[in-house]
Amino acid sequence: MADVLALVEARLRTGLGEPDARAAVTFLGTDRFEVLRFTDGDIVRYATLGMSLQPMTDPTAALADPVKGPRAELVLSVRGGLADTDKVLRPLAVLAASPQVEGLVVAPGASLDVGEPLWPGAPFTSVLVAEPGGLVEDLDLDEPLEPVRFLPLLPMTPNEAAWKRVHGAAALQERWLNSGTDLRDPLRKSVPLD
């Protein structure tokens, strides 16, 4: 299974280049999770490595299937130099561990909340999981393993997260689009929601 992580890291390098930093976090009772940092001009991308080692299992299932189930890694993109975004490493590792710890299936449209600012002074405590396939292509694995999907994370303010719970992910994304929101701005304000 360690081969899965080697393939995932190779796919991340193909899509994002060489990482310029990496950090590892281990939580009691879970596998080790790494977060890799990639810098491309003024954009800094953080990608998890380790979440895809185990398939995500529906929390209502009687038994966790050790082979079948969706696999994913998380990718967060922000503008560098505006905030201390490197402090996002631990919150990202917490989100990557959530399928193992809490039995979550992380999928596009989901909200993930860490309960504290993503980095010091961040106006965001949660993220919206976006559709994969943009930055990093899905990684096909040998049958019967499902492909690894690289899910972009879009930071949400508490007001946006509350609005999304009522109106849905598509409505929030449309609101961002119509307002010309720079979702990579680590200091951005909430989009107008009235």
mmCIF file of C-alpha atoms in Angstrom, residues 3-189:
data_model
loop_
_atom_site.group_PDB
_atom_site.id
_atom_site.type_symbol
_atom_site.label_atom_id
_atom_site.label_comp_id
_atom_site.label_asym_id
_atom_site.label_seq_id
_atom_site.Cartn_x
_atom_site.Cartn_y
_atom_site.Cartn_z
ATOM 1 C CA ASP A 3 3.171 2.170 -3.333
ATOM 2 C CA VAL A 4 -0.087 4.141 -3.456
ATOM 3 C CA LEU A 5 1.578 7.084 -1.702
ATOM 4 C CA ALA A 6 4.599 6.929 -4.025
ATOM 5 C CA LEU A 7 2.236 7.101 -7.024
ATOM 6 C CA VAL A 8 0.263 9.930 -5.418
ATOM 7 C CA GLU A 9 3.405 11.954 -4.733
ATOM 8 C CA ALA A 10 4.592 11.385 -8.312
ATOM 9 C CA ARG A 11 1.223 12.659 -9.611
ATOM 10 C CA LEU A 12 1.445 15.729 -7.363
ATOM 11 C CA ARG A 13 4.942 16.469 -8.705
ATOM 12 C CA THR A 14 3.688 16.070 -12.281
ATOM 13 C CA GLY A 15 0.827 18.504 -11.670
ATOM 14 C CA LEU A 16 2.429 21.007 -9.294
ATOM 15 C CA GLY A 17 6.233 20.696 -9.687
ATOM 16 C CA GLU A 18 8.789 19.978 -6.997
ATOM 17 C CA PRO A 19 7.705 20.606 -3.396
ATOM 18 C CA ASP A 20 9.838 23.170 -1.578
ATOM 19 C CA ALA A 21 8.799 22.036 1.924
ATOM 20 C CA ARG A 22 7.043 19.162 3.650
ATOM 21 C CA ALA A 23 5.805 18.456 7.149
ATOM 22 C CA ALA A 24 4.510 15.291 8.787
ATOM 23 C CA VAL A 25 1.837 14.877 11.452
ATOM 24 C CA THR A 26 0.739 11.688 13.183
ATOM 25 C CA PHE A 27 -2.419 11.510 15.258
ATOM 26 C CA LEU A 28 -2.991 8.799 17.839
ATOM 27 C CA GLY A 29 -4.511 5.774 16.150
ATOM 28 C CA THR A 30 -4.031 7.007 12.560
ATOM 29 C CA ASP A 31 -1.517 6.745 9.772
ATOM 30 C CA ARG A 32 1.104 9.427 9.225
ATOM 31 C CA PHE A 33 -0.021 12.418 7.149
ATOM 32 C CA GLU A 34 2.261 14.743 5.262
ATOM 33 C CA VAL A 35 1.563 18.151 3.782
ATOM 34 C CA LEU A 36 3.696 19.221 0.830
ATOM 35 C CA ARG A 37 4.157 22.871 -0.162
ATOM 36 C CA PHE A 38 4.540 23.894 -3.797
ATOM 37 C CA THR A 39 5.343 27.469 -4.834
ATOM 38 C CA ASP A 40 4.480 28.770 -8.299
ATOM 39 C CA GLY A 41 5.175 32.508 -8.575
ATOM 40 C CA ASP A 42 2.962 34.220 -6.008
ATOM 41 C CA ILE A 43 0.721 31.150 -5.564
ATOM 42 C CA VAL A 44 1.474 28.678 -2.784
ATOM 43 C CA ARG A 45 -0.209 25.290 -2.896
ATOM 44 C CA TYR A 46 -0.457 22.858 0.003
ATOM 45 C CA ALA A 47 -1.277 19.218 -0.773
ATOM 46 C CA THR A 48 -1.908 16.389 1.658
ATOM 47 C CA LEU A 49 -0.165 13.045 1.274
ATOM 48 C CA GLY A 50 -1.493 10.072 3.216
ATOM 49 C CA MET A 51 -5.271 10.494 3.113
ATOM 50 C CA SER A 52 -5.489 8.245 0.032
ATOM 51 C CA LEU A 53 -3.686 5.353 1.710
ATOM 52 C CA GLN A 54 -7.017 4.046 3.037
ATOM 53 C CA PRO A 55 -10.358 4.177 1.214
ATOM 54 C CA MET A 56 -13.023 6.361 2.781
ATOM 55 C CA THR A 57 -15.914 4.339 4.194
ATOM 56 C CA ASP A 58 -19.533 5.303 4.652
ATOM 57 C CA PRO A 59 -19.952 5.799 8.427
ATOM 58 C CA THR A 60 -23.232 3.813 8.318
ATOM 59 C CA ALA A 61 -21.508 0.708 6.878
ATOM 60 C CA ALA A 62 -21.305 -2.230 9.276
ATOM 61 C CA LEU A 63 -17.731 -3.056 8.219
ATOM 62 C CA ALA A 64 -15.049 -0.901 6.637
ATOM 63 C CA ASP A 65 -13.865 -2.380 3.329
ATOM 64 C CA PRO A 66 -10.045 -2.268 3.336
ATOM 65 C CA VAL A 67 -9.910 -2.053 -0.486
ATOM 66 C CA LYS A 68 -13.057 -0.504 -1.975
ATOM 67 C CA GLY A 69 -14.134 3.060 -1.443
ATOM 68 C CA PRO A 70 -13.248 6.547 -2.657
ATOM 69 C CA ARG A 71 -9.708 7.833 -2.161
ATOM 70 C CA ALA A 72 -8.636 11.464 -2.122
ATOM 71 C CA GLU A 73 -5.998 14.013 -1.238
ATOM 72 C CA LEU A 74 -6.635 17.705 -0.496
ATOM 73 C CA VAL A 75 -5.116 20.727 -2.272
ATOM 74 C CA LEU A 76 -5.290 24.319 -0.980
ATOM 75 C CA SER A 77 -4.078 27.262 -3.098
ATOM 76 C CA VAL A 78 -3.410 30.743 -1.647
ATOM 77 C CA ARG A 79 -1.508 33.881 -2.582
ATOM 78 C CA GLY A 80 1.845 33.841 -0.845
ATOM 79 C CA GLY A 81 3.393 36.607 1.229
ATOM 80 C CA LEU A 82 0.122 38.106 2.520
ATOM 81 C CA ALA A 83 -0.332 35.953 5.642
ATOM 82 C CA ASP A 84 1.455 33.229 7.589
ATOM 83 C CA THR A 85 -0.287 30.497 5.594
ATOM 84 C CA ASP A 86 2.400 27.901 6.381
ATOM 85 C CA LYS A 87 0.589 27.464 9.704
ATOM 86 C CA VAL A 88 -2.181 25.715 7.703
ATOM 87 C CA LEU A 89 -0.144 22.487 7.777
ATOM 88 C CA ARG A 90 -1.683 21.093 10.970
ATOM 89 C CA PRO A 91 -5.303 22.044 10.083
ATOM 90 C CA LEU A 92 -4.834 20.400 6.671
ATOM 91 C CA ALA A 93 -3.486 17.247 8.303
ATOM 92 C CA VAL A 94 -6.519 17.256 10.641
ATOM 93 C CA LEU A 95 -8.840 17.458 7.617
ATOM 94 C CA ALA A 96 -6.901 14.681 5.859
ATOM 95 C CA ALA A 97 -7.261 12.491 8.962
ATOM 96 C CA SER A 98 -11.019 13.095 9.294
ATOM 97 C CA PRO A 99 -12.035 10.050 7.198
ATOM 98 C CA GLN A 100 -10.014 7.748 9.508
ATOM 99 C CA VAL A 101 -10.853 9.543 12.754
ATOM 100 C CA GLU A 102 -14.489 10.515 12.172
ATOM 101 C CA GLY A 103 -15.542 8.120 9.420
ATOM 102 C CA LEU A 104 -16.238 10.938 6.963
ATOM 103 C CA VAL A 105 -16.425 10.522 3.206
ATOM 104 C CA VAL A 106 -14.958 13.749 1.820
ATOM 105 C CA ALA A 107 -16.588 14.635 -1.498
ATOM 106 C CA PRO A 108 -17.164 17.736 -3.656
ATOM 107 C CA GLY A 109 -19.739 20.058 -2.113
ATOM 108 C CA ALA A 110 -18.867 19.080 1.453
ATOM 109 C CA SER A 111 -17.880 21.552 4.156
ATOM 110 C CA LEU A 112 -14.994 20.746 6.478
ATOM 111 C CA ASP A 113 -14.483 22.805 9.640
ATOM 112 C CA VAL A 114 -11.396 22.845 11.860
ATOM 113 C CA GLY A 115 -13.001 25.026 14.550
ATOM 114 C CA GLU A 116 -10.173 27.584 14.538
ATOM 115 C CA PRO A 117 -8.566 29.919 11.991
ATOM 116 C CA LEU A 118 -6.817 27.992 9.208
ATOM 117 C CA TRP A 119 -3.711 30.143 9.896
ATOM 118 C CA PRO A 120 -3.012 33.053 12.280
ATOM 119 C CA GLY A 121 -5.401 35.927 11.577
ATOM 120 C CA ALA A 122 -7.300 33.967 8.901
ATOM 121 C CA PRO A 123 -10.962 34.909 8.498
ATOM 122 C CA PHE A 124 -11.657 31.237 7.655
ATOM 123 C CA THR A 125 -12.277 28.242 9.919
ATOM 124 C CA SER A 126 -13.705 25.950 7.247
ATOM 125 C CA VAL A 127 -13.339 24.993 3.607
ATOM 126 C CA LEU A 128 -15.634 24.005 0.777
ATOM 127 C CA VAL A 129 -14.512 20.899 -1.108
ATOM 128 C CA ALA A 130 -14.541 21.677 -4.846
ATOM 129 C CA GLU A 131 -14.618 19.428 -7.916
ATOM 130 C CA PRO A 132 -11.377 17.596 -8.763
ATOM 131 C CA GLY A 133 -9.582 17.467 -12.095
ATOM 132 C CA GLY A 134 -8.347 21.041 -12.456
ATOM 133 C CA LEU A 135 -4.813 21.247 -11.104
ATOM 134 C CA VAL A 136 -3.967 17.595 -10.626
ATOM 135 C CA GLU A 137 -5.556 14.806 -12.675
ATOM 136 C CA ASP A 138 -7.137 11.815 -10.946
ATOM 137 C CA LEU A 139 -4.737 8.940 -10.378
ATOM 138 C CA ASP A 140 -6.028 5.566 -11.574
ATOM 139 C CA LEU A 141 -4.981 2.622 -9.411
ATOM 140 C CA ASP A 142 -5.076 -1.091 -10.179
ATOM 141 C CA GLU A 143 -8.499 -2.740 -9.830
ATOM 142 C CA PRO A 144 -10.334 -3.071 -7.508
ATOM 143 C CA LEU A 145 -8.913 0.145 -5.992
ATOM 144 C CA GLU A 146 -10.791 3.331 -6.861
ATOM 145 C CA PRO A 147 -8.872 6.284 -8.354
ATOM 146 C CA VAL A 148 -7.306 8.915 -6.109
ATOM 147 C CA ARG A 149 -9.015 12.291 -6.605
ATOM 148 C CA PHE A 150 -7.236 15.537 -5.773
ATOM 149 C CA LEU A 151 -9.874 17.754 -4.187
ATOM 150 C CA PRO A 152 -9.366 21.541 -4.165
ATOM 151 C CA LEU A 153 -10.274 23.308 -0.924
ATOM 152 C CA LEU A 154 -11.874 26.775 -0.998
ATOM 153 C CA PRO A 155 -11.637 28.661 2.335
ATOM 154 C CA MET A 156 -14.976 29.892 3.714
ATOM 155 C CA THR A 157 -15.723 32.539 6.305
ATOM 156 C CA PRO A 158 -18.168 31.486 9.063
ATOM 157 C CA ASN A 159 -20.926 33.546 7.388
ATOM 158 C CA GLU A 160 -20.281 31.868 4.033
ATOM 159 C CA ALA A 161 -20.304 28.426 5.681
ATOM 160 C CA ALA A 162 -23.643 29.188 7.361
ATOM 161 C CA TRP A 163 -25.092 30.524 4.085
ATOM 162 C CA LYS A 164 -23.850 27.431 2.229
ATOM 163 C CA ARG A 165 -25.622 25.138 4.724
ATOM 164 C CA VAL A 166 -28.927 26.807 3.808
ATOM 165 C CA HIS A 167 -28.469 27.457 0.073
ATOM 166 C CA GLY A 168 -25.967 24.785 -1.011
ATOM 167 C CA ALA A 169 -22.454 24.673 -2.409
ATOM 168 C CA ALA A 170 -23.428 25.565 -5.988
ATOM 169 C CA ALA A 171 -25.224 28.732 -4.846
ATOM 170 C CA LEU A 172 -22.192 29.850 -2.817
ATOM 171 C CA GLN A 173 -19.818 29.196 -5.704
ATOM 172 C CA GLU A 174 -22.112 31.178 -8.006
ATOM 173 C CA ARG A 175 -22.148 34.035 -5.488
ATOM 174 C CA TRP A 176 -18.317 34.007 -5.415
ATOM 175 C CA LEU A 177 -18.165 33.966 -9.212
ATOM 176 C CA ASN A 178 -20.674 36.803 -9.646
ATOM 177 C CA SER A 179 -18.789 38.933 -7.104
ATOM 178 C CA GLY A 180 -15.386 38.289 -8.716
ATOM 179 C CA THR A 181 -14.120 36.858 -5.411
ATOM 180 C CA ASP A 182 -10.405 36.031 -5.306
ATOM 181 C CA LEU A 183 -10.630 32.703 -3.483
ATOM 182 C CA ARG A 184 -6.835 32.575 -3.188
ATOM 183 C CA ASP A 185 -6.662 35.795 -1.159
ATOM 184 C CA PRO A 186 -5.745 34.626 2.365
ATOM 185 C CA LEU A 187 -7.166 37.837 3.868
ATOM 186 C CA ARG A 188 -10.335 38.271 1.797
ATOM 187 C CA LYS A 189 -13.613 39.375 3.325
#
